[in-house]
Amino acid sequence: MNDARFECLLRLGDNALVLAQRLCAWIGHGPVMEEDMAQANVALDLIGQARLWLAYAGELEGRGRDEDALAYGRDAGAFRNVLLVEQPNGDYAQTIARQFLFDAWHHAELSALTASSDARIAAIAAKALKEVSYHLERSSDWMLRLGDGTAESHARLQAALERLWMYSGELFDADAHDATLVEQGIVPAPQSLRAGWLQQVGAVCTAATLTMPDADAWMQHGGRQGRHSEHLGYLLAEMQFLPRAYPGVQW
Amino acid sequence: MKDWPLWEVFIRSQHGLAHKHVGSVHAPDAALALKNARDVYTRRNEGVSIWVVPSAAITASAPDDKAALFEPAQDKIYRHPTFFPVPEEVKHM
Amino acid sequence: MYAQMVDTGASRLRSREEMDADEQAFQARIDDGQKIEAQDWMPEGYRRTLVRQISQHAHSEIVGMLPEGNWITRAPSLKRKAILLAKVQDEAGHGLYLYSAAETLGVSREQLVDDLHTGRAKYSSIFNYPTLTWADIGAIGWLVDGAAIMNQIPLCRCSYGPYSRAMVRVCKEESFHQRQGYDLLLALCRGSEEQKAMAQDALERWWWPALMMFGPPDADSVHSAQSQAWKIKLLSNDELRQKFVDQTVPQAEYLGLRVPDADLRWNTERGHYDFGAIDWSEFHAVLKGNGPCNRERLQARREAWAEGEWVRAAALAYADKHAAAERHSQAA
């Protein structure tokens, strides 16, 4: 029973951690300094959330692994984040599109999790939801500005959307762990969030003069089960190198 | 390309005081100005409310008018309660 | 400190009698401890010097994000990652407070940024040194931020209102920066032999550049004299440097680290530490663009700005379109 919950917490924690790690690379290199500030705030929120989810995962597991042991001690195959968040930053359009597609799902997921039968999950979700509401507002703002800005920004964002689209389907995948947890009222059924997500993404795309890709297009799967893209290995190599070079010490 | 316009930022602190000028941000429009102000000026719980105003929309008094504008108030000392001695016996006024 | 060798445009400090009536009144206000505000009359030299100094300070914050930013993705724990990210984000914030103060003097952000990218404006020499290990992040917080705070606290009292208010804000936030650096090094010094060696190596590489941050001895500098008269520089470079050494040496001892200066010793008579001669040829070489990372730092800022251009343009285009639509709907 705890296996499923452990998996679910890793998924939540790894999504936040991997996306934060991606955003960290923007700091000092953003298109305008105000955006560096904003991206840093989003990344800080996500690191905070990752710590809460992973710490809980470690406790449930009961093998003495804390947030850092989980973040720094697992290889790519043991990471449970969706493929979407590990996609490279690309240009600012790709970063914004990735953020928006994720935020829209993240917001719906956390909203549902506030009613989780696991009180601790519900509490973490309630805290994270406030942060993610702001993330979603901001990424929506930028979808509009890039989509309905100049011809160049429109083309870039449309391309980014099409490029990332095949990673969006996985957000609504369900496996045996999900089935167990749904039955226990711990998590929402992933598919139950899809219609609302499609509607929201569609509305923002329309307002941003973008064409939303086909909802039934071919989708990639596997991140939630530990089958990742090539990108995650490099991301982890960078993130984990110090604790791996100097094992067993405190920082 | 021109700069994003400048916006003046005013923040109401948590202590229920009036909004106070804290600085400025650049933003392309009002909605992002508000968000940029939030991200730049309230990282440490500094505020509960933000105003942003296009810097160009502020009309300021000229320093040269300082004497004409403000000095006339200086000799109206009877407007201050301390101008009036209150007899020792009359407490709390 | 973040502003080094700021040119005041003065060839010598003029006496009161040589000033015209406006300048005399201006100097009298400064001597009286009054704050100068953006709209007040000010000598052109004062305005230009302030623009140089404040923007140099702002550029230092922004360029200073890069050496530390290097390590955000490699921080060894999630707690350290969050702390470092928050710290680097603060640097961006400080840069913005300072650009905002400089803009009150009638220059645009675009102009200031352009001056940085074309090499017309300077930034602190310290950020041209590389961050090679995680311990360097500790050394920057402890030494570089420590040196910066030493300079910034007096600047809270400087004569230009917007600058002094920005400094108050910066100082309030900055004390966390120095402490997080020291805390990071403390963890290393209490850790394994390898970690301690990493900390010692960082101190050896950052010590002298940190002392150079205060700038060359300014006893004979006409610019310093003018800046002090205008109260936009409140203590001399050497005074600040001595203060820094006096404060920092015991902190190094507590860490169990050795300061890389054979001539360093406590002078009972002076009540201060004596320290060895600084290699100013290195300082001037770095300032001229020949430090280990000058090219990389500027290149990174130029690229960020150039690659961001289409993003900034898009947001403006969107704002224009929607403002026009709003006017149209109001008219209808």
XYZ file of C-alpha atoms in Angstrom:
676
model
C 0.000 0.000 0.000
C 2.801 2.360 0.902
C 4.560 1.465 -2.322
C 1.915 3.254 -4.303
C 2.026 6.273 -2.071
C 5.814 6.356 -2.219
C 5.620 6.293 -6.009
C 3.062 9.066 -6.024
C 5.179 11.255 -3.749
C 8.237 10.683 -5.923
C 6.225 11.731 -8.964
C 5.116 14.934 -7.299
C 8.539 15.655 -5.837
C 10.508 14.809 -8.961
C 8.277 16.946 -11.181
C 8.938 19.939 -8.944
C 12.633 19.185 -8.540
C 13.454 18.601 -12.193
C 11.538 21.647 -13.390
C 13.204 23.797 -10.700
C 16.585 22.517 -11.802
C 15.799 23.573 -15.358
C 14.672 27.041 -14.264
C 17.805 27.530 -12.167
C 19.839 27.580 -15.355
C 18.030 30.754 -16.494
C 19.109 32.846 -13.534
C 21.459 35.553 -14.770
C 20.669 34.775 -18.403
C 17.022 35.784 -18.788
C 15.667 38.189 -21.422
C 15.206 40.960 -18.866
C 16.291 41.170 -15.235
C 12.730 41.295 -13.976
C 12.241 37.854 -15.526
C 15.274 36.511 -13.678
C 13.572 37.577 -10.474
C 10.319 35.932 -11.485
C 11.865 32.656 -12.652
C 13.864 32.477 -9.448
C 10.684 32.850 -7.418
C 9.009 30.037 -9.330
C 12.092 27.842 -8.942
C 12.285 28.578 -5.217
C 8.651 27.584 -4.783
C 9.262 24.350 -6.671
C 12.392 23.460 -4.694
C 10.393 24.014 -1.515
C 7.643 21.736 -2.769
C 10.123 19.080 -3.873
C 11.641 19.045 -0.410
C 8.257 18.543 1.230
C 7.199 15.734 -1.111
C 10.541 13.933 -1.021
C 10.910 14.225 2.737
C 7.507 12.597 3.126
C 8.400 9.936 0.563
C 11.549 9.113 2.517
C 9.637 8.806 5.775
C 7.023 6.516 4.245
C 9.701 4.374 2.718
C 11.277 3.938 6.139
C 14.763 3.151 4.897
C 16.367 6.283 6.276
C 16.522 8.195 3.011
C 15.879 11.911 3.442
C 15.069 14.511 0.763
C 18.718 14.803 -0.265
C 19.332 11.072 -0.383
C 16.392 10.815 -2.749
C 17.312 13.841 -4.835
C 21.027 13.124 -5.098
C 21.245 9.371 -4.709
C 18.947 8.027 -7.404
C 19.866 7.367 -11.008
C 17.611 8.482 -13.845
C 15.675 5.217 -13.959
C 14.477 5.797 -10.405
C 13.174 9.294 -11.150
C 9.433 9.519 -11.602
C 8.929 12.963 -13.151
C 7.005 13.387 -16.379
C 9.018 13.782 -19.577
C 7.669 17.300 -20.054
C 9.608 18.891 -17.187
C 12.975 17.429 -18.173
C 12.832 18.904 -21.691
C 15.610 21.451 -22.259
C 15.036 25.161 -21.704
C 15.431 25.951 -25.399
C 14.535 29.546 -26.151
C 12.252 31.563 -23.894
C 9.216 30.387 -25.860
C 10.001 26.771 -25.088
C 10.582 27.560 -21.422
C 7.264 29.406 -21.223
C 5.310 26.758 -23.119
C 6.739 23.990 -20.934
C 5.902 25.982 -17.834
C 2.376 26.763 -18.947
C 1.481 23.202 -19.988
C 2.826 21.967 -16.676
C 1.329 24.749 -14.531
C -2.161 24.188 -15.925
C -1.940 20.500 -14.988
C -0.102 21.147 -11.711
C -2.775 23.575 -10.593
C -5.567 21.092 -11.301
C -3.658 18.244 -9.666
C -2.886 20.201 -6.498
C -6.451 21.503 -6.263
C -7.678 17.918 -6.266
C -4.975 16.835 -3.809
C -6.152 19.357 -1.226
C -9.032 16.902 -0.731
C -6.706 13.896 -0.406
C -7.554 11.361 2.275
C -3.887 11.576 3.276
C -3.871 14.656 5.510
C -0.211 15.392 4.965
C -0.575 15.278 1.194
C -3.605 17.550 1.468
C -1.650 20.033 3.593
C 1.370 20.147 1.276
C -0.956 20.519 -1.708
C -2.782 23.422 -0.065
C 0.481 25.258 0.503
C 1.783 24.509 -2.988
C -1.503 25.436 -4.632
C -1.146 29.090 -3.623
C 2.285 29.204 -5.197
C 1.224 27.408 -8.334
C -1.780 29.699 -8.825
C 0.728 32.479 -9.261
C 2.923 30.372 -11.557
C -0.061 29.667 -13.768
C -1.060 33.314 -13.918
C 2.432 34.276 -14.909
C 2.966 31.618 -17.518
C -0.491 32.390 -18.964
C 0.462 36.073 -19.122
C 3.542 35.167 -21.115
C 1.667 32.785 -23.410
C -0.512 35.742 -24.373
C 2.367 38.159 -24.792
C 4.503 35.846 -26.883
C 1.598 34.342 -28.808
C -0.020 37.658 -29.611
C 3.190 39.747 -29.637
C 5.294 39.942 -32.794
C 5.335 37.612 -35.790
C 8.628 36.208 -34.536
C 7.422 35.529 -31.006
C 4.239 33.955 -32.342
C 6.181 31.615 -34.604
C 8.593 30.654 -31.858
C 5.852 29.921 -29.359
C 3.764 27.978 -31.850
C 6.826 25.863 -32.662
C 7.550 25.311 -28.975
C 3.981 24.256 -28.319
C 4.069 21.729 -31.144
C 7.415 20.425 -30.052
C 6.354 19.883 -26.439
C 2.835 18.724 -27.115
C 3.661 15.015 -27.317
C 4.922 15.157 -23.743
C 1.616 16.452 -22.409
C -0.352 13.227 -22.732
C 1.631 11.540 -19.995
C 0.215 13.937 -17.427
C -3.044 11.983 -17.640
C -1.639 8.456 -17.715
C -2.762 6.021 -15.054
C -1.045 2.835 -13.935
C -1.622 0.296 -11.166
C -0.267 2.673 -8.513
C -2.741 5.330 -9.556
C -5.580 2.829 -9.442
C -4.702 1.873 -5.874
C -4.414 5.452 -4.717
C -7.555 6.621 -6.480
C -9.458 3.884 -4.764
C -8.154 5.067 -1.392
C -9.079 8.671 -2.141
C -5.447 9.753 -1.951
C -5.072 11.118 -5.479
C -7.507 12.117 -8.223
C -7.845 9.860 -11.252
C -5.344 11.334 -13.734
C -7.836 11.176 -16.621
C -10.346 13.186 -14.627
C -8.151 16.280 -15.003
C -7.826 16.027 -18.754
C -10.998 17.730 -19.936
C -10.464 20.757 -17.710
C -6.823 20.967 -18.747
C -7.670 20.825 -22.441
C -10.277 23.502 -21.984
C -7.922 25.804 -20.130
C -5.013 25.289 -22.504
C -7.375 25.762 -25.422
C -8.745 29.008 -24.037
C -5.289 30.476 -23.474
C -4.136 29.349 -26.917
C -7.145 30.996 -28.522
C -6.596 34.232 -26.628
C -2.924 34.080 -27.593
C -3.835 33.533 -31.283
C -2.074 30.153 -31.164
C -3.287 26.916 -32.664
C -3.594 24.232 -30.048
C -2.164 20.964 -31.387
C -4.461 17.990 -31.810
C -5.596 16.607 -28.474
C -5.498 13.095 -29.886
C -2.012 13.376 -31.372
C 0.585 10.673 -30.686
C 1.940 11.044 -27.165
C 5.151 9.952 -25.439
C 4.928 8.022 -22.192
C 7.196 6.531 -19.570
C 8.629 9.249 -17.332
C 6.321 8.350 -14.451
C 7.607 4.778 -14.681
C 11.263 5.785 -14.914
C 11.765 5.589 -18.700
C 13.113 9.024 -19.515
C 14.455 11.017 -22.427
C 18.205 11.401 -22.927
C 18.060 14.789 -21.271
C 17.491 13.634 -17.714
C 20.838 11.855 -17.398
C 22.740 15.043 -18.112
C 20.530 17.067 -15.812
C 21.205 14.638 -12.959
C 24.922 14.390 -13.729
C 25.182 18.118 -13.160
C 22.859 18.246 -10.187
C 24.302 15.262 -8.328
C 28.007 15.519 -9.019
C 29.161 16.943 -5.666
C 27.512 14.405 -3.352
C 28.691 11.675 -5.725
C 32.290 12.953 -5.799
C 32.341 13.287 -1.998
C 30.007 10.598 -0.711
C 28.815 10.511 2.848
C 29.677 14.023 3.966
C 27.535 16.902 5.185
C 27.200 20.149 3.286
C 14.102 48.911 -29.555
C 12.837 51.097 -26.763
C 12.921 50.142 -23.093
C 9.891 48.729 -21.372
C 8.189 51.694 -19.681
C 9.021 52.580 -16.106
C 6.462 52.108 -13.312
C 6.628 53.488 -9.789
C 5.871 50.933 -7.108
C 3.975 51.595 -3.881
C 3.556 48.952 -1.213
C 1.314 48.731 1.815
C 3.279 46.975 4.514
C 1.672 44.472 6.801
C 1.245 47.040 9.503
C -1.803 48.627 7.936
C 0.028 51.786 6.965
C -0.541 53.799 3.803
C 1.077 52.630 0.579
C 4.655 53.802 0.476
C 6.900 54.396 -2.504
C 9.591 51.720 -2.678
C 11.179 52.134 -6.109
C 10.409 51.357 -9.714
C 10.257 48.476 -12.184
C 10.206 48.143 -15.929
C 7.271 46.327 -17.481
C 5.515 46.293 -20.825
C 2.051 46.733 -19.291
C 0.179 47.171 -16.024
C -0.486 43.475 -15.397
C 3.175 42.535 -15.677
C 4.225 45.664 -13.792
C 2.212 44.429 -10.844
C 3.750 40.976 -11.043
C 7.267 42.333 -11.497
C 6.755 44.596 -8.494
C 5.641 41.580 -6.494
C 8.683 39.567 -7.576
C 11.181 42.391 -7.047
C 9.899 44.153 -3.940
C 8.039 41.614 -1.783
C 10.441 38.698 -1.492
C 10.537 39.012 2.266
C 6.937 39.356 3.194
C 7.096 43.118 2.896
C 3.608 43.788 1.689
C -0.075 43.015 1.559
C -0.993 45.340 -1.281
C 0.806 46.839 -4.279
C 0.095 49.823 -6.496
C 1.938 50.439 -9.728
C 1.681 53.753 -11.537
C 3.277 54.651 -14.869
C 6.146 56.959 -13.917
C 5.083 59.266 -16.717
C 1.687 59.734 -15.044
C 3.111 61.330 -11.912
C 2.940 65.092 -11.630
C 5.410 66.396 -9.078
C 5.806 69.791 -7.471
C 8.847 71.697 -8.668
C 11.712 72.140 -6.203
C 11.769 75.855 -7.032
C 8.213 76.202 -5.755
C 9.174 74.798 -2.379
C 9.130 78.186 -0.675
C 5.790 79.220 -2.120
C 4.150 75.888 -1.489
C 5.386 74.954 1.928
C 6.756 77.894 3.822
C 3.378 79.604 4.325
C 2.431 76.698 6.600
C 5.431 77.218 8.816
C 4.100 80.149 10.809
C 0.646 78.709 11.454
C 1.913 77.243 14.643
C -1.505 77.498 16.246
C -2.535 74.508 14.132
C -0.432 72.262 16.344
C -1.877 71.130 19.661
C 1.372 71.906 21.441
C 0.678 75.598 20.764
C -1.938 75.605 23.500
C -0.850 75.220 27.087
C -3.215 72.957 28.981
C -3.550 73.718 32.684
C -1.883 71.116 34.852
C -5.216 70.289 36.507
C -6.874 69.472 33.196
C -5.491 66.123 32.272
C -5.966 64.170 29.081
C -6.916 66.584 26.365
C 33.217 47.295 -2.853
C 31.152 47.332 -5.918
C 32.140 50.795 -7.154
C 35.861 51.212 -7.713
C 37.782 54.291 -8.826
C 34.749 56.321 -9.838
C 35.766 59.248 -12.021
C 34.287 62.503 -10.742
C 35.461 64.572 -13.691
C 37.239 66.860 -11.216
C 40.884 67.766 -11.701
C 41.125 69.171 -8.192
C 38.861 69.954 -5.300
C 37.669 73.554 -5.579
C 37.335 75.919 -2.686
C 34.030 77.471 -1.679
C 35.055 80.812 -3.171
C 35.562 79.290 -6.603
C 32.001 77.940 -6.763
C 29.097 79.881 -8.177
C 26.085 80.688 -6.009
C 24.141 77.539 -6.958
C 27.072 75.286 -6.221
C 27.716 77.000 -2.912
C 24.107 76.551 -1.865
C 24.257 72.928 -2.997
C 27.457 72.248 -1.043
C 25.956 73.978 2.002
C 22.951 71.655 1.883
C 25.240 68.635 1.725
C 27.418 69.917 4.554
C 24.236 70.420 6.540
C 23.414 66.733 6.064
C 20.375 67.342 3.851
C 19.443 64.809 1.196
C 19.494 65.763 -2.458
C 16.457 64.552 -4.390
C 16.079 63.809 -8.080
C 14.426 67.084 -9.036
C 16.736 69.309 -7.011
C 19.348 71.384 -8.757
C 22.724 69.655 -8.721
C 26.085 70.322 -10.347
C 26.523 68.341 -13.548
C 29.647 66.697 -12.106
C 27.681 65.401 -9.114
C 24.991 63.984 -11.370
C 27.450 62.343 -13.729
C 29.554 60.906 -10.928
C 26.488 59.455 -9.274
C 25.306 57.886 -12.514
C 28.742 56.312 -12.904
C 28.905 55.128 -9.325
C 25.356 53.822 -9.002
C 25.383 52.125 -12.364
C 28.779 50.563 -11.670
C 27.297 49.272 -8.471
C 24.208 47.964 -10.308
C 26.308 46.303 -13.022
C 28.374 44.611 -10.317
C 25.240 43.092 -8.826
C 24.088 41.813 -12.197
C 27.459 40.512 -13.376
C 28.011 39.198 -9.859
C 25.100 36.819 -10.376
C 27.149 34.863 -12.911
C 30.009 33.376 -10.868
C 27.594 32.257 -8.168
C 24.873 31.344 -10.618
C 27.335 28.774 -11.953
C 26.735 26.696 -8.864
C 22.970 26.856 -8.401
C 22.484 23.795 -10.577
C 25.315 22.016 -8.749
C 24.521 22.880 -5.127
C 25.088 19.750 -3.022
C 21.803 19.751 -1.076
C 18.303 21.033 -1.713
C 18.568 23.424 1.222
C 21.829 24.892 -0.100
C 20.317 25.101 -3.568
C 17.365 27.127 -2.297
C 19.600 29.407 -0.221
C 21.981 30.082 -3.103
C 19.158 30.663 -5.544
C 17.511 33.119 -3.149
C 20.829 34.850 -2.698
C 21.559 35.193 -6.397
C 17.995 36.379 -6.898
C 18.637 39.052 -4.281
C 21.610 40.232 -6.346
C 19.264 40.700 -9.281
C 16.921 42.600 -6.980
C 19.738 44.805 -5.761
C 20.758 45.483 -9.318
C 17.200 46.548 -10.051
C 16.942 48.810 -6.981
C 20.158 50.475 -8.095
C 19.217 50.853 -11.756
C 16.004 52.371 -10.515
C 17.997 54.864 -8.389
C 20.256 55.696 -11.347
C 17.245 56.259 -13.584
C 16.046 59.065 -11.312
C 19.090 60.962 -12.621
C 17.734 61.026 -16.149
C 19.443 58.041 -17.749
C 17.540 55.080 -19.160
C 18.066 51.450 -18.225
C 18.753 50.743 -21.871
C 21.562 53.300 -21.917
C 23.058 51.920 -18.719
C 22.925 48.348 -19.960
C 24.415 49.422 -23.255
C 27.302 51.104 -21.423
C 28.013 47.837 -19.659
C 27.852 45.744 -22.796
C 30.101 48.028 -24.805
C 32.655 48.230 -22.019
C 32.132 51.946 -21.329
C 30.905 51.205 -17.822
C 32.818 49.183 -15.289
C 31.824 46.646 -12.688
C 33.707 45.344 -9.702
C 36.971 43.576 -10.506
C 36.074 40.715 -8.156
C 33.521 39.141 -10.478
C 36.159 38.422 -13.078
C 37.523 35.610 -10.939
C 36.288 32.053 -11.502
C 34.226 29.961 -9.091
C 36.029 26.654 -9.289
C 34.626 24.754 -6.339
C 31.611 24.783 -4.062
C 33.767 26.402 -1.368
C 34.084 29.452 -3.613
C 30.392 30.092 -3.050
C 31.131 30.281 0.661
C 34.142 32.509 0.093
C 32.119 34.915 -2.035
C 29.396 35.245 0.576
C 31.801 35.634 3.447
C 34.516 37.781 1.853
C 32.969 39.500 -1.148
C 29.617 40.253 0.427
C 31.414 41.056 3.661
C 33.536 43.640 1.860
C 30.515 44.986 0.022
C 28.498 45.445 3.206
C 31.381 47.342 4.762
C 31.118 49.855 1.957
C 27.360 49.879 1.698
C 26.483 50.581 5.296
C 28.033 54.064 5.234
C 26.403 54.645 1.830
C 23.001 54.401 3.497
C 23.876 57.897 4.734
C 25.037 59.244 1.380
C 23.747 62.577 0.143
C 21.610 61.386 -2.763
C 18.164 60.363 -1.503
C 17.252 57.630 -4.010
C 20.715 56.041 -3.697
C 20.697 56.118 0.086
C 17.208 54.591 0.208
C 18.240 51.852 -2.214
C 21.265 51.141 -0.023
C 19.096 50.856 3.078
C 17.061 48.201 1.303
C 20.145 46.425 0.009
C 21.857 46.386 3.410
C 18.779 44.972 5.098
C 18.851 42.041 2.697
C 22.582 41.642 2.390
C 23.472 40.560 5.897
C 21.949 37.144 5.126
C 24.371 36.812 2.239
C 27.499 37.078 4.304
C 26.161 34.717 6.929
C 25.140 32.040 4.441
C 28.680 32.133 3.025
C 30.240 31.743 6.424
C 27.784 29.013 7.354
C 28.658 27.146 4.175
C 32.376 27.319 4.974
C 31.756 26.331 8.567
C 30.060 23.155 7.336
C 33.073 22.417 5.112
C 35.588 23.138 7.863
C 33.773 20.792 10.200
C 33.589 18.159 7.498
C 36.106 15.851 5.874
C 39.757 16.656 5.179
C 38.885 17.095 1.526
C 36.148 19.578 2.342
C 38.445 21.554 4.595
C 41.111 21.632 1.907
C 38.489 22.940 -0.489
C 37.705 25.773 1.940
C 41.389 26.603 2.446
C 41.963 26.692 -1.299
C 39.017 29.044 -1.746
C 40.330 31.441 0.903
C 43.728 31.444 -0.768
C 42.276 32.385 -4.117
C 39.740 34.948 -2.884
C 41.631 36.728 -0.110
C 43.716 39.124 -2.172
C 41.070 39.888 -4.782
C 38.700 40.664 -1.888
C 41.183 43.185 -0.459
C 41.512 44.736 -3.907
C 37.772 45.294 -4.016
C 38.227 48.387 -1.879
C 40.277 49.999 -4.622
C 43.786 51.455 -4.552
C 44.943 53.656 -1.669
C 43.051 56.870 -2.170
C 45.036 59.280 -0.036
C 46.021 61.336 -3.054
C 43.036 60.687 -5.247
C 41.302 63.856 -6.321
C 38.195 61.825 -7.209
C 37.942 60.451 -3.697
C 38.304 63.906 -2.208
C 35.549 65.248 -4.434
C 33.284 62.271 -3.740
C 33.824 62.674 -0.036
C 32.968 66.376 -0.243
C 29.753 65.415 -2.009
C 29.111 62.688 0.571
C 28.729 59.958 -1.974
C 31.798 58.258 -0.548
C 32.001 58.331 3.204
C 35.110 56.424 4.188
C 38.431 56.077 2.431
C 39.432 52.873 0.651
C 42.192 52.196 3.149
C 39.984 52.781 6.175
C 37.452 50.301 4.840
C 40.112 47.766 3.899
C 41.646 47.908 7.376
C 38.231 47.484 8.941
C 37.602 44.490 6.734
C 40.896 42.813 7.613
C 40.375 43.442 11.326
C 36.949 41.918 11.181
C 37.748 38.994 8.927
C 40.983 37.570 10.332
C 39.416 36.333 13.588
C 36.585 34.801 11.555
C 39.150 32.885 9.500
C 40.801 31.710 12.699
C 37.497 30.436 13.983
C 37.095 28.424 10.803
C 40.604 27.061 11.314
C 41.713 28.481 7.971
C 45.018 30.174 7.242
C 44.980 33.629 5.653
C 47.506 33.561 2.795
C 49.622 36.497 3.960
C 53.000 35.935 5.609
C 53.081 39.536 6.813
C 49.759 39.419 8.590
C 50.066 40.118 12.313
C 48.296 41.975 15.053
C 49.813 45.367 15.784
C 49.172 46.156 19.437
C 50.291 49.718 19.069
C 47.899 50.510 16.241
C 45.169 48.256 17.511
C 44.874 46.839 14.002
C 46.227 44.024 11.884
C 49.226 44.814 9.705
C 49.023 43.074 6.377
C 51.206 42.512 3.338
C 51.470 44.591 0.180
C 48.747 44.192 -2.399
C 49.744 43.445 -5.976
C 48.065 46.381 -7.681
C 49.351 45.358 -11.088
C 46.925 42.437 -10.925
C 44.078 44.776 -9.984
C 44.768 47.101 -12.894
C 45.125 44.194 -15.305
C 41.755 42.790 -14.236
C 40.158 46.208 -14.503
C 41.538 46.579 -18.007
C 39.790 43.394 -19.047
C 42.528 40.853 -18.501
C 41.203 38.975 -15.502
C 40.537 35.261 -15.784
C 36.853 35.675 -16.700
C 36.293 39.221 -18.007
C 35.410 38.049 -21.480
C 33.097 35.277 -20.336
C 31.211 37.546 -17.947
C 30.536 40.275 -20.483
C 29.794 37.756 -23.173
C 27.181 36.089 -20.981
C 25.456 39.413 -20.287
C 25.555 40.467 -23.920
C 24.114 37.158 -25.048
C 21.336 37.239 -22.474
C 20.364 40.718 -23.595
C 20.621 40.014 -27.320
C 18.755 36.715 -27.118
C 16.085 38.362 -24.993
C 15.409 41.108 -27.459
C 12.603 39.319 -29.290
C 10.952 38.555 -25.930
C 11.029 42.184 -24.824
C 9.805 43.300 -28.224
C 6.928 40.811 -28.130
C 5.723 42.050 -24.753
C 5.805 45.652 -25.947
C 3.973 44.783 -29.148
C 1.302 42.980 -27.142
C 0.924 45.943 -24.772
C 0.611 48.359 -27.699
C -1.975 46.202 -29.455
C -4.091 45.850 -26.379
C -3.826 49.479 -25.332
C -4.991 50.403 -28.828
C -7.867 47.911 -28.614
C -8.877 49.391 -25.278
C -8.873 52.925 -26.629
C -10.937 51.705 -29.539
C -13.526 50.025 -27.320
C -13.728 53.094 -25.072
C -14.292 55.318 -28.079
C -17.037 53.047 -29.383
